[in-house]
mmCIF file of C-alpha atoms in Angstrom:
data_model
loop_
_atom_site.group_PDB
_atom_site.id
_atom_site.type_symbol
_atom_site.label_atom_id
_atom_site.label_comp_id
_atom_site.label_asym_id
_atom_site.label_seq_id
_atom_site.Cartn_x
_atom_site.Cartn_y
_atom_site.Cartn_z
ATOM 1 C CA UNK Y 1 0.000 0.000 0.000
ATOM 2 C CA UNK Y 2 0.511 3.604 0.061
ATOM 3 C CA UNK Y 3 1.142 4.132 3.868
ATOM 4 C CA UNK Y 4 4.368 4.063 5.941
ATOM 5 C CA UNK Y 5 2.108 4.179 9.443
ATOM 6 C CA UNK Y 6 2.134 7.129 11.742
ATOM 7 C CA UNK Y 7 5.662 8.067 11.262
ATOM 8 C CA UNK Y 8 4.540 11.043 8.893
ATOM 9 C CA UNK Y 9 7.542 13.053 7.421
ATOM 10 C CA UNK Y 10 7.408 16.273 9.129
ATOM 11 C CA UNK Y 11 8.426 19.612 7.743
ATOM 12 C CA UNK Y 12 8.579 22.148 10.370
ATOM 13 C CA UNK Y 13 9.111 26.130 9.479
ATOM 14 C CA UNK Y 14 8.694 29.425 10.515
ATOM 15 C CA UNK Y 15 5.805 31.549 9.849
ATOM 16 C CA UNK Y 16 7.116 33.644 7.203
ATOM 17 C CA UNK Y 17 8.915 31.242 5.301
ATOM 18 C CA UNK Y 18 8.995 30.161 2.324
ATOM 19 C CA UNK Y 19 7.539 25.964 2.183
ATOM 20 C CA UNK Y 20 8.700 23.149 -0.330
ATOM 21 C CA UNK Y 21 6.407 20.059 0.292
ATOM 22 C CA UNK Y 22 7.550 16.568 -2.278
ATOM 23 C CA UNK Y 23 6.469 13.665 -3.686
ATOM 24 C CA UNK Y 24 7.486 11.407 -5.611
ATOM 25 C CA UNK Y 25 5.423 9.251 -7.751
ATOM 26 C CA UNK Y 26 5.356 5.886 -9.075
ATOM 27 C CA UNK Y 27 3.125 5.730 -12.824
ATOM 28 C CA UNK Y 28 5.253 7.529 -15.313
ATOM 29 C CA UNK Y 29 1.844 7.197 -17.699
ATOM 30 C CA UNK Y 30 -0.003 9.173 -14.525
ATOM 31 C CA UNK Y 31 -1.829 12.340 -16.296
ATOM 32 C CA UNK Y 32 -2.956 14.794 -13.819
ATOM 33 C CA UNK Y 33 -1.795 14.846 -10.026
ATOM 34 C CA UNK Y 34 -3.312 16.770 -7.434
ATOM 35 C CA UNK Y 35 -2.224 17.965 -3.929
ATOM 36 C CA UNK Y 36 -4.533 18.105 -0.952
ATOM 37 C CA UNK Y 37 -4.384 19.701 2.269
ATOM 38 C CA UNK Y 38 -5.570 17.393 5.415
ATOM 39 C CA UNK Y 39 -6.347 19.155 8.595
ATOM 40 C CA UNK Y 40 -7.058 16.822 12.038
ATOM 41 C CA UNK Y 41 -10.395 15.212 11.919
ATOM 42 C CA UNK Y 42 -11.035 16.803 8.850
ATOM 43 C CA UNK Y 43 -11.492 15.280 4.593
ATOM 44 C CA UNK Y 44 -8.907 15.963 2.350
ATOM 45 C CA UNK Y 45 -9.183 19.362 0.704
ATOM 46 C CA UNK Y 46 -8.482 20.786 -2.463
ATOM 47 C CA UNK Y 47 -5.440 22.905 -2.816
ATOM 48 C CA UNK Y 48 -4.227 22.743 -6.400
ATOM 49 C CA UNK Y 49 -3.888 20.311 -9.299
ATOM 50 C CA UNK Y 50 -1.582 20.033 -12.515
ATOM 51 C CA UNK Y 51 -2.008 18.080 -15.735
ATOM 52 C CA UNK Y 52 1.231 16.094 -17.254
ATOM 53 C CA UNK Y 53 1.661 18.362 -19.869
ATOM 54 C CA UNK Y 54 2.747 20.954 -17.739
ATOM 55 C CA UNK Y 55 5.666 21.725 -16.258
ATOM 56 C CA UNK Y 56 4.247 24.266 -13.411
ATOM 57 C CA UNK Y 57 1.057 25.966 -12.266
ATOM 58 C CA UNK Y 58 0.290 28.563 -9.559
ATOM 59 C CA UNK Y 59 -2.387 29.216 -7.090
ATOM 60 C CA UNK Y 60 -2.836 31.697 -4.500
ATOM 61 C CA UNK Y 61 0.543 31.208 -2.298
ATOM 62 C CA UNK Y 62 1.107 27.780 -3.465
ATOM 63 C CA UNK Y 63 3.078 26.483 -7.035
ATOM 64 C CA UNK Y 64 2.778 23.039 -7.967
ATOM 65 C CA UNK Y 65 6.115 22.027 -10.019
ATOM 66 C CA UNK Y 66 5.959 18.711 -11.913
ATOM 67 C CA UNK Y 67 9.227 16.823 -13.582
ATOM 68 C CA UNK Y 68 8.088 14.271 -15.423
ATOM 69 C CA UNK Y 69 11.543 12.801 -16.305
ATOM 70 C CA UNK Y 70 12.634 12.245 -12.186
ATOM 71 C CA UNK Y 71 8.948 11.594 -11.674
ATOM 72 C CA UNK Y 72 8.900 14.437 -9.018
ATOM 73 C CA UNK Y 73 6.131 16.630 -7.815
ATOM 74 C CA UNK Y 74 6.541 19.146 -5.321
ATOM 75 C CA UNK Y 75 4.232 21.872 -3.563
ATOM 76 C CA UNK Y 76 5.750 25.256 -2.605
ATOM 77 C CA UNK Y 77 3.795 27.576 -0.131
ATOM 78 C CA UNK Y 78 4.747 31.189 0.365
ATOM 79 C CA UNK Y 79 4.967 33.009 3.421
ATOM 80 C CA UNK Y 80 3.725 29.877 5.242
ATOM 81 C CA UNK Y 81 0.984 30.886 8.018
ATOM 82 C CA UNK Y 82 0.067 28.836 11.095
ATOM 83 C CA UNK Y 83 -2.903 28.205 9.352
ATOM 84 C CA UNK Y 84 -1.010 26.187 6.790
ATOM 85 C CA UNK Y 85 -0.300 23.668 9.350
ATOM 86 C CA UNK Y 86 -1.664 19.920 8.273
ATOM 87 C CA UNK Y 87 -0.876 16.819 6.698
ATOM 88 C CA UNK Y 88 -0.436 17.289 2.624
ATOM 89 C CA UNK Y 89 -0.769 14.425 0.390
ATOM 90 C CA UNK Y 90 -0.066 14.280 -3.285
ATOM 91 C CA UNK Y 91 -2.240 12.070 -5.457
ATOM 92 C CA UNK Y 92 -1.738 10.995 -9.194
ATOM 93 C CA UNK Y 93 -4.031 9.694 -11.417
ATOM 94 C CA UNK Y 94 -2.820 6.670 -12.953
ATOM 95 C CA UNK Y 95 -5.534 6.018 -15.388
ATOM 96 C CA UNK Y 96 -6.165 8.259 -18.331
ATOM 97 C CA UNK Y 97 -9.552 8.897 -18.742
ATOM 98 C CA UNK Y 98 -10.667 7.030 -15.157
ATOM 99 C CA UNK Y 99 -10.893 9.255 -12.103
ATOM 100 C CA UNK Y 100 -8.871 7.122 -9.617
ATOM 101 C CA UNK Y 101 -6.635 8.706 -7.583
ATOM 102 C CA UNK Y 102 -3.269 6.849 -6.190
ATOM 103 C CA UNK Y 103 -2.375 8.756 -2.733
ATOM 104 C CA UNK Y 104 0.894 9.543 -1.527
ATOM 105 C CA UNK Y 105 1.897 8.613 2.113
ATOM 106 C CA UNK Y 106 1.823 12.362 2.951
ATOM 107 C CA UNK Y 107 3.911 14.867 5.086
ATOM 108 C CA UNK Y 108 3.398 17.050 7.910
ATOM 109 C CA UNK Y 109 3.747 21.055 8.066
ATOM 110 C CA UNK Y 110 4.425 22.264 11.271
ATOM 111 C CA UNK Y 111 4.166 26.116 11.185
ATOM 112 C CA UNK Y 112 5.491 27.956 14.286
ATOM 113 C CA UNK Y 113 4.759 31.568 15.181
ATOM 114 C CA UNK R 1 -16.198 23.199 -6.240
ATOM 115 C CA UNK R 2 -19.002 20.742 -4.754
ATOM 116 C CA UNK R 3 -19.974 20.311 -1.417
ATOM 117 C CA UNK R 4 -20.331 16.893 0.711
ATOM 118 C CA UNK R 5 -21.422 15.694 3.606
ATOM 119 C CA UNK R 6 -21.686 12.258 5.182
ATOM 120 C CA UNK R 7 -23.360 10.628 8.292
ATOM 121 C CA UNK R 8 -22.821 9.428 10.618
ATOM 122 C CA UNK R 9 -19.858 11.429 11.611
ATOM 123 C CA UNK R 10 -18.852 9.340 13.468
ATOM 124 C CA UNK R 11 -19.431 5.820 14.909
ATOM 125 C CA UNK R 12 -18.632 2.726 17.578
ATOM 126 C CA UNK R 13 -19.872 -0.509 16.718
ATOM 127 C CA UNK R 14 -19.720 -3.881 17.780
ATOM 128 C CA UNK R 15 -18.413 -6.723 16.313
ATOM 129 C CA UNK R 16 -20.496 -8.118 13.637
ATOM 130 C CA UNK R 17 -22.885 -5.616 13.102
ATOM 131 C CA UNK R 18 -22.700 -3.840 9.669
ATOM 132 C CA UNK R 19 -22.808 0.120 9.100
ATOM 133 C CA UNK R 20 -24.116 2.117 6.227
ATOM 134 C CA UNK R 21 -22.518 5.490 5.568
ATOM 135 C CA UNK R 22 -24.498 8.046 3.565
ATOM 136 C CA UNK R 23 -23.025 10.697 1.270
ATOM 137 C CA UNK R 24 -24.522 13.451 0.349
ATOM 138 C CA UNK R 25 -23.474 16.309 -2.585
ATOM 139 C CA UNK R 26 -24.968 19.186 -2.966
ATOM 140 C CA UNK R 27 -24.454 19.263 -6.890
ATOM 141 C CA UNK R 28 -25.128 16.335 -9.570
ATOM 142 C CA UNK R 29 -21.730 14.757 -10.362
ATOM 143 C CA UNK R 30 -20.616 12.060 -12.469
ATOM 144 C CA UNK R 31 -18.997 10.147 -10.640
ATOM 145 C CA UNK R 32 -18.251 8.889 -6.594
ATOM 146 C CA UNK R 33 -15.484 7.417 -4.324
ATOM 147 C CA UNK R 34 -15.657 5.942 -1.228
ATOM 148 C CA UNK R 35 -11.591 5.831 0.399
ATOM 149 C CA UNK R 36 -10.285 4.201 3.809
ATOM 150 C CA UNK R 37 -7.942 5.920 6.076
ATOM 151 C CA UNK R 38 -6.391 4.311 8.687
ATOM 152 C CA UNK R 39 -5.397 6.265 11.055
ATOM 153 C CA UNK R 40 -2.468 8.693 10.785
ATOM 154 C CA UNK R 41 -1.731 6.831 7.216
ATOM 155 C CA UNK R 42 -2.452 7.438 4.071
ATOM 156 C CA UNK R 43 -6.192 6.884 1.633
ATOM 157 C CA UNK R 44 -6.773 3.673 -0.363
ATOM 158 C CA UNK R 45 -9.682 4.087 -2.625
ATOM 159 C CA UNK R 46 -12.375 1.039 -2.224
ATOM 160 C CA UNK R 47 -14.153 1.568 -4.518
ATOM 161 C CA UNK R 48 -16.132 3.825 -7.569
ATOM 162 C CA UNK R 49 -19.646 3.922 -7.087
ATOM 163 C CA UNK R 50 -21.579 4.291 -10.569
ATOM 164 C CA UNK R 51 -24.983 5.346 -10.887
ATOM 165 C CA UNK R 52 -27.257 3.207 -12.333
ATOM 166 C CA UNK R 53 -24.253 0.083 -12.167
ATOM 167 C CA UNK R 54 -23.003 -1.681 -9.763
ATOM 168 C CA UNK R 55 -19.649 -0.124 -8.315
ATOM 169 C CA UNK R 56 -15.870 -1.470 -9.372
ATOM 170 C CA UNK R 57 -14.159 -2.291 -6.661
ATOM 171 C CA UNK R 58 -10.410 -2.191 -5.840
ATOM 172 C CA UNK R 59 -7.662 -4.559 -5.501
ATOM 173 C CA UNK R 60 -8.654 -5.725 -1.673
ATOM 174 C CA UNK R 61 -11.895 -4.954 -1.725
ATOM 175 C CA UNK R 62 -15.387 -6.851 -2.189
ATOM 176 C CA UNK R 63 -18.907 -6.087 -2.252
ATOM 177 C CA UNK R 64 -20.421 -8.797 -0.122
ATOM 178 C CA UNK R 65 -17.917 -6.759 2.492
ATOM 179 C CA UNK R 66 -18.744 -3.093 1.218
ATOM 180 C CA UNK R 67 -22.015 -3.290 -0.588
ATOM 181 C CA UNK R 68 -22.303 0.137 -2.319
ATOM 182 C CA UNK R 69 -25.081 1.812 -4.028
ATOM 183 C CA UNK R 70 -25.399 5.359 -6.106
ATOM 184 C CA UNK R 71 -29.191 5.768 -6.558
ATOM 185 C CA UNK R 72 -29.041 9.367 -8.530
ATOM 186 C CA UNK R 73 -26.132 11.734 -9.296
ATOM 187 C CA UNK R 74 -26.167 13.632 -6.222
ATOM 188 C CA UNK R 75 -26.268 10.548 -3.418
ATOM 189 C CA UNK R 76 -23.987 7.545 -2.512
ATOM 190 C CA UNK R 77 -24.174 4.973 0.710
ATOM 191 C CA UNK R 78 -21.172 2.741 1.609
ATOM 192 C CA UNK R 79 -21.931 -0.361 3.891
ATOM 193 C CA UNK R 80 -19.677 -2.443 6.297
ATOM 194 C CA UNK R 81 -20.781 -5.373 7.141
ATOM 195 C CA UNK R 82 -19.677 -7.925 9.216
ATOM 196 C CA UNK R 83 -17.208 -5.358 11.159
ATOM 197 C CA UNK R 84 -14.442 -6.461 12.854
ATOM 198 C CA UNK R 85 -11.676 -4.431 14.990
ATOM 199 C CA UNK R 86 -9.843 -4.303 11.772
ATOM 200 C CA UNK R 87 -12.711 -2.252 10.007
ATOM 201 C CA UNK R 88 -11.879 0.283 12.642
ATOM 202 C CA UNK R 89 -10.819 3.735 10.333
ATOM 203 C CA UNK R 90 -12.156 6.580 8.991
ATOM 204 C CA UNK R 91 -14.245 6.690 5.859
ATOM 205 C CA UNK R 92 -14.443 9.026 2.952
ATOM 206 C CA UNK R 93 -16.675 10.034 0.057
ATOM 207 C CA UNK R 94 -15.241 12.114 -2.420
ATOM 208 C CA UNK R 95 -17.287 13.720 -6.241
ATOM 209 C CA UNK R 96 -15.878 13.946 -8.988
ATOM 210 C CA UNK R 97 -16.882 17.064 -11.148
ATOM 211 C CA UNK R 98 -15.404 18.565 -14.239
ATOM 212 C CA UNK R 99 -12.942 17.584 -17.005
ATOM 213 C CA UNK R 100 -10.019 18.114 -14.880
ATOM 214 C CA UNK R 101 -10.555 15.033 -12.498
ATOM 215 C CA UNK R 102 -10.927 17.305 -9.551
ATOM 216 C CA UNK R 103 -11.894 15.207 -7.032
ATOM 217 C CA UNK R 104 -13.711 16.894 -3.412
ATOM 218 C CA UNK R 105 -13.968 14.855 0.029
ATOM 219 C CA UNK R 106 -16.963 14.454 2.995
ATOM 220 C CA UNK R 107 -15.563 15.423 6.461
ATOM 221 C CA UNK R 108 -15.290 11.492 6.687
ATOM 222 C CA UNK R 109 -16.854 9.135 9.187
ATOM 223 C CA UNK R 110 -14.759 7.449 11.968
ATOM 224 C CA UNK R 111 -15.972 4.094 12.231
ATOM 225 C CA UNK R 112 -14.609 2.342 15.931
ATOM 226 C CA UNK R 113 -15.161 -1.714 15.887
ATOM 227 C CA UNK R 114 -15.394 -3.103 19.680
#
């Protein structure tokens, strides 16, 4: 499976800095890859998705670079805030044309004041 | 981007009793997922719940154990039957909605198995 068991990676910043989240992924035929941001005793939600024939896409504080040839896909936050504290979790989709998403095993932000 | 909602939030059972989980979206959608999370790990996908067929089920995964049904676009309900300890986890509908595979989650339902 997917999971390494509670022993999340943690990534633990400053408020202010500058975050770089990554995943690696396993499908090299995977066409569209999404991140998600999971908050405690909350679902997954939606931060920002990028199709495989792109290289980058930007949201609102976050970028979403993808490198198809390392299989790589990272998540950059900007000025991270305490609020950005949670578990993120990349997901690929490995079937064209089927909607079913393959989740990383996810890593922790720890934002401190 | 839609909105879901499941029920029970959240649940403890006993042994050999089964469950059903309703999910709710407030938008028609083509198609929904039901995902297990154990805790602190990771979400496997069960299965896809079609509407008007029966649902395709993952690697792992059967339907005498998670009988799932999609009755209209807007409304899924995942049952666990037979529940043991190991069923213990949370579970999670997600829509799908647009050409870009977006996919949205439920809040989840935390299922304890005594």
């Amino acid at each position: 499976g997917e999971s390494v068991g509670l022993h999340l990676p943690t990534l633990s910043v400053q408020e202010g800095d500058n975050s770089i989240i990554n995943c690696a992924y396993s499908n090299s035929a995977s066409d569209y890859f999404i991140w998600y941001k999971q908050e405690s005793g909350k679902g997954p939600q939606f931060i920002i998705d990028i199709r495989s024939n792109m290289d980058k896409r930007q949201g609102q504080r976050v970028t979403v670079l993808l490198n198809k040839t390392v299989k790589h896909l990272s998540l950059q936050i900007a000025a991270t805030q305490p609020g950005d504290s949670a578990v993120y979790f990349c997901a690929e989709n490995r079937e064209a044309g089927f909607q079913k998403l393959v989740f990383g095993t996810g890593t922790r932000l720890l934002v401190s004041p | 981007s839609a909105v879901i909602s499941q029920k029970p939030s959240r649940d403890i059972c006993q042994r050999g009793t089964s469950l059903t989980i309703q999910c709710q979206v407030d938008s028609q959608v083509t198609m929904m997922f039901w995902y297990r999370q154990q805790p602190g790990q990771s979400l496997t996908l069960i299965a896809t719940a079609n509407q008007g067929s029966e649902a395709t089920y993952e690697s792992g995964f059967v339907i005498d154990k998670f009988p799932i049904s999609r009755p209209n676009l807007t409304f899924s309900t995942l049952t666990v039957s037979n529940m043991s300890p190991e069923d213990s986890s949370i579970y999670l509908c997600s829509a799908g909605q647009g050409e870009g595979y977006e996919q949205y989650f439920g809040p989840g339902t935390r299922l304890t198995v005594t």
